[in-house]
Amino acid sequence: MNKSPKRGSVGRRGLHAHVVDEVGRRIVTRAIEAESVLDLVALEAEFGVSHTAMREAIKVLTAKQLVDARPKLGTYVLPRAYWNLLDADVMSWRDADVRLQEELAEARAVMEPAAADLAARRASATDIARIRGSLEKMASNADLVVSSSGASWHAVTDADVEFHIAIAAATGNELFEHFQRLLVPAMRARDLATLPRHHEGDFIEDHRRVIEAIAAGDPDGARAAMTALVAQAKEDFRAGHGGSPHAAEEVASPAAEARTA
């Protein structure tokens, strides 16, 4: 088991969040198998937390539908079919899951071309300026990270996420923006897993073609450009992970490495 965190280095709320994060991640990555009964006393000792703190952490995991309790059995891990897969934390814990990335690609292929189409019909000047601004941030940060070994891909990823959220917001449909935000953890994981290997391509120009079509009020062009962009993102991810939709349930990702560095 991992060593317990030092109380002096983690505040009360930080320690509680650490327990939720670590136990949740173990469940989602199958380090703790479905239908396993959790030994709460052992977990309290491992993390150096009180019974009350552990109970509160379990409440959070229960709300995410990862665990449940049964009389005479105790707290146990629910099968994957019950998990709230759209929960931001659950998505984050699944960030190295190839299955998640395949599902993300399928969802984006349906949603994002339609969003680009609507944005081309409805975007205001402010919307277009916001989309352009995120693209320029993406381009400048990509140039910086390529030219400097000390720079990080996280800034490029942040700008990419903002680009897609801005397009969803430009549709004028709040549900589009909400759905797009739900996908953010998986999109970040995808970017961090693929951009370091595939930045040599025309990914900035692929994004630029989308905004230019939106700015021109060209719904068909915007839809086609976004369809191509999403398809390329899917291929880039597959190229880095064996080319198969289900080559593995989990892969090592830069996002996971960053957490352990």
JSON list of C-alpha atoms in Angstrom, two decimals, residues 34-149:
[
{"chain": "A", "resi": 34, "resn": "ALA", "atom": "CA", "xyz": [-15.87, -4.30, -8.85]},
{"chain": "A", "resi": 35, "resn": "GLU", "atom": "CA", "xyz": [-17.92, -5.85, -6.02]},
{"chain": "A", "resi": 36, "resn": "SER", "atom": "CA", "xyz": [-14.89, -5.78, -3.71]},
{"chain": "A", "resi": 37, "resn": "VAL", "atom": "CA", "xyz": [-15.73, -4.83, -0.14]},
{"chain": "A", "resi": 38, "resn": "LEU", "atom": "CA", "xyz": [-13.68, -1.86, 1.03]},
{"chain": "A", "resi": 39, "resn": "ASP", "atom": "CA", "xyz": [-11.71, -2.29, 4.24]},
{"chain": "A", "resi": 40, "resn": "LEU", "atom": "CA", "xyz": [-12.40, 1.17, 5.62]},
{"chain": "A", "resi": 41, "resn": "VAL", "atom": "CA", "xyz": [-10.32, 0.63, 8.75]},
{"chain": "A", "resi": 42, "resn": "ALA", "atom": "CA", "xyz": [-7.29, -0.25, 6.63]},
{"chain": "A", "resi": 43, "resn": "LEU", "atom": "CA", "xyz": [-7.87, 2.75, 4.37]},
{"chain": "A", "resi": 44, "resn": "GLU", "atom": "CA", "xyz": [-8.15, 5.06, 7.38]},
{"chain": "A", "resi": 45, "resn": "ALA", "atom": "CA", "xyz": [-4.80, 3.78, 8.61]},
{"chain": "A", "resi": 46, "resn": "GLU", "atom": "CA", "xyz": [-3.20, 4.06, 5.17]},
{"chain": "A", "resi": 47, "resn": "PHE", "atom": "CA", "xyz": [-4.24, 7.67, 4.65]},
{"chain": "A", "resi": 48, "resn": "GLY", "atom": "CA", "xyz": [-3.98, 8.73, 8.28]},
{"chain": "A", "resi": 49, "resn": "VAL", "atom": "CA", "xyz": [-7.57, 9.99, 8.47]},
{"chain": "A", "resi": 50, "resn": "SER", "atom": "CA", "xyz": [-10.33, 9.71, 11.03]},
{"chain": "A", "resi": 51, "resn": "HIS", "atom": "CA", "xyz": [-13.41, 7.54, 10.70]},
{"chain": "A", "resi": 52, "resn": "THR", "atom": "CA", "xyz": [-15.45, 10.72, 10.11]},
{"chain": "A", "resi": 53, "resn": "ALA", "atom": "CA", "xyz": [-13.19, 11.87, 7.28]},
{"chain": "A", "resi": 54, "resn": "MET", "atom": "CA", "xyz": [-13.32, 8.46, 5.62]},
{"chain": "A", "resi": 55, "resn": "ARG", "atom": "CA", "xyz": [-17.09, 8.39, 5.92]},
{"chain": "A", "resi": 56, "resn": "GLU", "atom": "CA", "xyz": [-17.30, 11.78, 4.20]},
{"chain": "A", "resi": 57, "resn": "ALA", "atom": "CA", "xyz": [-15.01, 10.55, 1.41]},
{"chain": "A", "resi": 58, "resn": "ILE", "atom": "CA", "xyz": [-17.22, 7.50, 0.93]},
{"chain": "A", "resi": 59, "resn": "LYS", "atom": "CA", "xyz": [-20.26, 9.78, 0.66]},
{"chain": "A", "resi": 60, "resn": "VAL", "atom": "CA", "xyz": [-18.58, 11.58, -2.25]},
{"chain": "A", "resi": 61, "resn": "LEU", "atom": "CA", "xyz": [-17.75, 8.29, -3.99]},
{"chain": "A", "resi": 62, "resn": "THR", "atom": "CA", "xyz": [-21.30, 7.08, -3.39]},
{"chain": "A", "resi": 63, "resn": "ALA", "atom": "CA", "xyz": [-22.68, 10.21, -5.05]},
{"chain": "A", "resi": 64, "resn": "LYS", "atom": "CA", "xyz": [-20.51, 9.39, -8.08]},
{"chain": "A", "resi": 65, "resn": "GLN", "atom": "CA", "xyz": [-22.07, 5.90, -8.01]},
{"chain": "A", "resi": 66, "resn": "LEU", "atom": "CA", "xyz": [-18.73, 4.16, -7.60]},
{"chain": "A", "resi": 67, "resn": "VAL", "atom": "CA", "xyz": [-19.60, 2.54, -4.27]},
{"chain": "A", "resi": 68, "resn": "ASP", "atom": "CA", "xyz": [-22.64, 1.57, -2.25]},
{"chain": "A", "resi": 69, "resn": "ALA", "atom": "CA", "xyz": [-23.32, 0.01, 1.13]},
{"chain": "A", "resi": 70, "resn": "ARG", "atom": "CA", "xyz": [-25.28, -3.06, 2.07]},
{"chain": "A", "resi": 71, "resn": "PRO", "atom": "CA", "xyz": [-26.28, -4.27, 5.55]},
{"chain": "A", "resi": 72, "resn": "LYS", "atom": "CA", "xyz": [-24.01, -7.04, 6.88]},
{"chain": "A", "resi": 73, "resn": "LEU", "atom": "CA", "xyz": [-21.73, -6.60, 3.86]},
{"chain": "A", "resi": 74, "resn": "GLY", "atom": "CA", "xyz": [-20.38, -3.09, 4.20]},
{"chain": "A", "resi": 75, "resn": "THR", "atom": "CA", "xyz": [-19.20, -0.62, 1.57]},
{"chain": "A", "resi": 76, "resn": "TYR", "atom": "CA", "xyz": [-18.52, -2.29, -1.76]},
{"chain": "A", "resi": 77, "resn": "VAL", "atom": "CA", "xyz": [-17.50, -1.24, -5.27]},
{"chain": "A", "resi": 78, "resn": "LEU", "atom": "CA", "xyz": [-20.30, -1.04, -7.82]},
{"chain": "A", "resi": 79, "resn": "PRO", "atom": "CA", "xyz": [-19.91, -2.55, -11.31]},
{"chain": "A", "resi": 80, "resn": "ARG", "atom": "CA", "xyz": [-18.86, -0.13, -14.04]},
{"chain": "A", "resi": 81, "resn": "ALA", "atom": "CA", "xyz": [-22.40, -0.05, -15.48]},
{"chain": "A", "resi": 82, "resn": "TYR", "atom": "CA", "xyz": [-23.52, 1.97, -12.45]},
{"chain": "A", "resi": 83, "resn": "TRP", "atom": "CA", "xyz": [-20.75, 4.61, -12.50]},
{"chain": "A", "resi": 84, "resn": "ASN", "atom": "CA", "xyz": [-21.56, 8.21, -13.31]},
{"chain": "A", "resi": 85, "resn": "LEU", "atom": "CA", "xyz": [-19.25, 8.32, -16.32]},
{"chain": "A", "resi": 86, "resn": "LEU", "atom": "CA", "xyz": [-20.05, 11.99, -17.01]},
{"chain": "A", "resi": 87, "resn": "ASP", "atom": "CA", "xyz": [-18.81, 13.08, -13.60]},
{"chain": "A", "resi": 88, "resn": "ALA", "atom": "CA", "xyz": [-15.73, 15.29, -14.04]},
{"chain": "A", "resi": 89, "resn": "ASP", "atom": "CA", "xyz": [-13.68, 13.36, -11.47]},
{"chain": "A", "resi": 90, "resn": "VAL", "atom": "CA", "xyz": [-14.61, 9.98, -12.94]},
{"chain": "A", "resi": 91, "resn": "MET", "atom": "CA", "xyz": [-13.58, 11.21, -16.39]},
{"chain": "A", "resi": 92, "resn": "SER", "atom": "CA", "xyz": [-10.32, 12.49, -14.95]},
{"chain": "A", "resi": 93, "resn": "TRP", "atom": "CA", "xyz": [-9.62, 9.13, -13.30]},
{"chain": "A", "resi": 94, "resn": "ARG", "atom": "CA", "xyz": [-10.32, 7.44, -16.63]},
{"chain": "A", "resi": 95, "resn": "ASP", "atom": "CA", "xyz": [-7.91, 9.74, -18.48]},
{"chain": "A", "resi": 96, "resn": "ALA", "atom": "CA", "xyz": [-5.62, 6.90, -19.55]},
{"chain": "A", "resi": 97, "resn": "ASP", "atom": "CA", "xyz": [-8.50, 4.66, -20.63]},
{"chain": "A", "resi": 98, "resn": "VAL", "atom": "CA", "xyz": [-8.48, 3.88, -24.37]},
{"chain": "A", "resi": 99, "resn": "ARG", "atom": "CA", "xyz": [-12.17, 3.04, -24.22]},
{"chain": "A", "resi": 100, "resn": "LEU", "atom": "CA", "xyz": [-12.93, 6.55, -22.94]},
{"chain": "A", "resi": 101, "resn": "GLN", "atom": "CA", "xyz": [-11.00, 8.10, -25.80]},
{"chain": "A", "resi": 102, "resn": "GLU", "atom": "CA", "xyz": [-12.87, 6.00, -28.36]},
{"chain": "A", "resi": 103, "resn": "GLU", "atom": "CA", "xyz": [-16.16, 7.02, -26.79]},
{"chain": "A", "resi": 104, "resn": "LEU", "atom": "CA", "xyz": [-15.01, 10.64, -26.76]},
{"chain": "A", "resi": 105, "resn": "ALA", "atom": "CA", "xyz": [-14.19, 10.46, -30.49]},
{"chain": "A", "resi": 106, "resn": "GLU", "atom": "CA", "xyz": [-17.63, 9.05, -31.29]},
{"chain": "A", "resi": 107, "resn": "ALA", "atom": "CA", "xyz": [-19.43, 11.68, -29.20]},
{"chain": "A", "resi": 108, "resn": "ARG", "atom": "CA", "xyz": [-17.42, 14.52, -30.70]},
{"chain": "A", "resi": 109, "resn": "ALA", "atom": "CA", "xyz": [-18.05, 13.26, -34.25]},
{"chain": "A", "resi": 110, "resn": "VAL", "atom": "CA", "xyz": [-21.78, 13.63, -33.64]},
{"chain": "A", "resi": 111, "resn": "MET", "atom": "CA", "xyz": [-21.84, 16.81, -31.58]},
{"chain": "A", "resi": 112, "resn": "GLU", "atom": "CA", "xyz": [-19.05, 19.12, -32.73]},
{"chain": "A", "resi": 113, "resn": "PRO", "atom": "CA", "xyz": [-19.76, 19.33, -36.48]},
{"chain": "A", "resi": 114, "resn": "ALA", "atom": "CA", "xyz": [-23.36, 20.22, -35.61]},
{"chain": "A", "resi": 115, "resn": "ALA", "atom": "CA", "xyz": [-22.11, 22.85, -33.16]},
{"chain": "A", "resi": 116, "resn": "ALA", "atom": "CA", "xyz": [-19.82, 24.35, -35.80]},
{"chain": "A", "resi": 117, "resn": "ASP", "atom": "CA", "xyz": [-22.75, 24.46, -38.23]},
{"chain": "A", "resi": 118, "resn": "LEU", "atom": "CA", "xyz": [-24.93, 26.33, -35.73]},
{"chain": "A", "resi": 119, "resn": "ALA", "atom": "CA", "xyz": [-22.07, 28.65, -34.73]},
{"chain": "A", "resi": 120, "resn": "ALA", "atom": "CA", "xyz": [-21.66, 29.65, -38.39]},
{"chain": "A", "resi": 121, "resn": "ARG", "atom": "CA", "xyz": [-25.34, 30.62, -38.45]},
{"chain": "A", "resi": 122, "resn": "ARG", "atom": "CA", "xyz": [-25.52, 32.36, -35.08]},
{"chain": "A", "resi": 123, "resn": "ALA", "atom": "CA", "xyz": [-22.10, 33.53, -33.87]},
{"chain": "A", "resi": 124, "resn": "SER", "atom": "CA", "xyz": [-21.79, 37.18, -32.91]},
{"chain": "A", "resi": 125, "resn": "ALA", "atom": "CA", "xyz": [-18.69, 39.29, -33.45]},
{"chain": "A", "resi": 126, "resn": "THR", "atom": "CA", "xyz": [-17.85, 38.74, -29.78]},
{"chain": "A", "resi": 127, "resn": "ASP", "atom": "CA", "xyz": [-18.17, 34.97, -30.21]},
{"chain": "A", "resi": 128, "resn": "ILE", "atom": "CA", "xyz": [-15.88, 34.99, -33.23]},
{"chain": "A", "resi": 129, "resn": "ALA", "atom": "CA", "xyz": [-13.31, 37.14, -31.43]},
{"chain": "A", "resi": 130, "resn": "ARG", "atom": "CA", "xyz": [-13.32, 34.68, -28.52]},
{"chain": "A", "resi": 131, "resn": "ILE", "atom": "CA", "xyz": [-12.79, 31.69, -30.82]},
{"chain": "A", "resi": 132, "resn": "ARG", "atom": "CA", "xyz": [-9.99, 33.48, -32.69]},
{"chain": "A", "resi": 133, "resn": "GLY", "atom": "CA", "xyz": [-8.36, 34.47, -29.43]},
{"chain": "A", "resi": 134, "resn": "SER", "atom": "CA", "xyz": [-8.23, 30.89, -28.19]},
{"chain": "A", "resi": 135, "resn": "LEU", "atom": "CA", "xyz": [-6.76, 29.77, -31.52]},
{"chain": "A", "resi": 136, "resn": "GLU", "atom": "CA", "xyz": [-4.02, 32.39, -31.37]},
{"chain": "A", "resi": 137, "resn": "LYS", "atom": "CA", "xyz": [-3.18, 31.30, -27.82]},
{"chain": "A", "resi": 138, "resn": "MET", "atom": "CA", "xyz": [-2.99, 27.72, -29.06]},
{"chain": "A", "resi": 139, "resn": "ALA", "atom": "CA", "xyz": [-0.68, 28.68, -31.91]},
{"chain": "A", "resi": 140, "resn": "SER", "atom": "CA", "xyz": [1.65, 30.87, -29.84]},
{"chain": "A", "resi": 141, "resn": "ASN", "atom": "CA", "xyz": [1.94, 28.33, -27.05]},
{"chain": "A", "resi": 142, "resn": "ALA", "atom": "CA", "xyz": [2.55, 25.53, -29.56]},
{"chain": "A", "resi": 143, "resn": "ASP", "atom": "CA", "xyz": [5.40, 27.57, -31.07]},
{"chain": "A", "resi": 144, "resn": "LEU", "atom": "CA", "xyz": [6.81, 28.16, -27.61]},
{"chain": "A", "resi": 145, "resn": "VAL", "atom": "CA", "xyz": [6.70, 24.53, -26.50]},
{"chain": "A", "resi": 146, "resn": "VAL", "atom": "CA", "xyz": [8.31, 23.33, -29.73]},
{"chain": "A", "resi": 147, "resn": "SER", "atom": "CA", "xyz": [11.15, 25.85, -29.42]},
{"chain": "A", "resi": 148, "resn": "SER", "atom": "CA", "xyz": [11.74, 25.50, -25.68]},
{"chain": "A", "resi": 149, "resn": "SER", "atom": "CA", "xyz": [12.40, 22.23, -23.87]}
]
